[in-house]
Short mmCIF file of C-alpha atoms in Angstrom, two decimals:
data_model
loop_
_atom_site.label_atom_id
_atom_site.label_comp_id
_atom_site.label_asym_id
_atom_site.label_seq_id
_atom_site.Cartn_x
_atom_site.Cartn_y
_atom_site.Cartn_z
CA MET N 190 79.84 75.19 45.83
CA ILE N 191 82.19 77.82 44.44
CA ALA N 192 81.92 76.50 40.87
CA ALA N 193 78.15 77.00 40.78
CA ALA N 194 78.47 80.49 42.26
CA ILE N 195 80.82 81.65 39.50
CA GLY N 196 79.11 79.78 36.67
CA ARG N 197 81.85 77.21 36.04
CA THR N 198 82.05 73.45 36.28
CA GLU N 199 83.77 71.85 39.24
CA THR N 200 86.40 70.38 36.93
CA ALA N 201 87.17 73.81 35.44
CA VAL N 202 87.64 75.31 38.91
CA LYS N 203 89.94 72.46 39.95
CA MET N 204 92.03 72.88 36.79
CA ARG N 205 92.38 76.63 37.33
CA TRP N 206 93.30 76.01 40.98
CA ARG N 207 95.95 73.49 39.88
CA ASP N 208 97.39 75.81 37.21
CA TYR N 209 97.20 79.20 38.98
CA GLY N 210 96.89 78.50 42.71
CA ALA N 211 94.54 80.15 45.18
CA GLY N 212 94.72 83.63 43.62
CA PHE N 213 93.06 82.87 40.29
CA SER N 214 90.20 84.98 39.00
CA ALA N 215 87.00 83.66 37.49
CA ASN N 216 86.77 86.60 35.03
CA THR N 217 82.99 86.75 35.25
CA ARG N 218 82.62 90.23 33.72
CA PRO N 219 79.96 90.18 30.98
CA ALA N 220 81.26 90.87 27.48
CA ASP N 221 78.97 93.88 27.05
CA ARG N 222 80.63 95.61 30.05
CA MET N 223 84.18 95.16 28.77
CA LYS N 224 85.80 98.27 27.35
CA PRO N 225 86.92 97.99 23.74
CA PHE N 226 90.66 98.16 23.09
CA VAL N 227 91.69 101.42 21.44
CA PRO N 228 95.34 101.45 20.43
CA SER N 229 97.32 104.59 21.19
CA ALA N 230 99.27 106.41 18.49
CA GLU N 231 102.52 105.12 20.02
CA SER N 232 101.41 101.49 19.89
CA VAL N 233 100.30 101.87 16.26
CA GLN N 234 103.66 103.44 15.42
CA LEU N 235 105.54 100.64 17.21
CA ALA N 236 103.48 97.98 15.42
CA ALA N 237 104.30 99.59 12.07
CA ALA N 238 108.00 99.66 12.97
CA ARG N 239 107.90 96.00 14.03
CA ALA N 240 106.32 95.15 10.65
CA ARG N 241 109.39 96.68 8.95
CA GLN N 242 111.77 94.69 11.19
CA ASP N 243 113.37 91.57 9.75
CA ALA N 244 113.16 88.19 11.48
CA VAL N 245 116.82 88.00 12.49
CA SER N 246 116.86 91.37 14.27
CA ALA N 247 113.60 90.51 16.03
CA LEU N 248 114.99 87.14 17.12
CA LEU N 249 118.20 88.69 18.43
CA GLY N 250 116.34 91.44 20.30
CA ASP N 251 117.33 94.46 18.23
CA PRO N 252 114.90 97.37 18.48
CA PRO N 253 112.68 98.06 15.46
CA PRO N 254 113.84 100.69 12.95
CA GLY N 255 113.60 104.16 14.48
CA PHE N 256 113.43 102.91 18.08
CA SER N 257 117.09 102.52 19.02
CA ALA N 258 118.47 104.85 21.70
CA LEU N 259 120.85 106.45 19.19
CA GLU N 260 118.07 107.18 16.69
CA GLN N 261 115.83 108.60 19.41
CA MET N 262 118.62 110.87 20.72
CA SER N 263 119.29 112.20 17.23
CA GLY N 264 115.59 112.90 16.66
CA ARG N 265 115.13 110.41 13.85
CA HIS N 266 112.22 108.65 15.58
CA SER N 267 109.93 107.76 12.67
#
């Protein structure tokens, strides 16, 4: 049975099949072989800018402070 081969229960496999179709992955990679996430400088900078963004501008889809096209063209990217 497929479930036994990938270390899952039959019910779990059926649920994944129902939710994701035939192309689902079992994700059987051991945790010790997974690479740790290391954020890039750009993602840290974007996260800091999003922290300065207010809820209304985030809800309406405005870019975070310093990330609008106009600010980037003028070189004010903080």
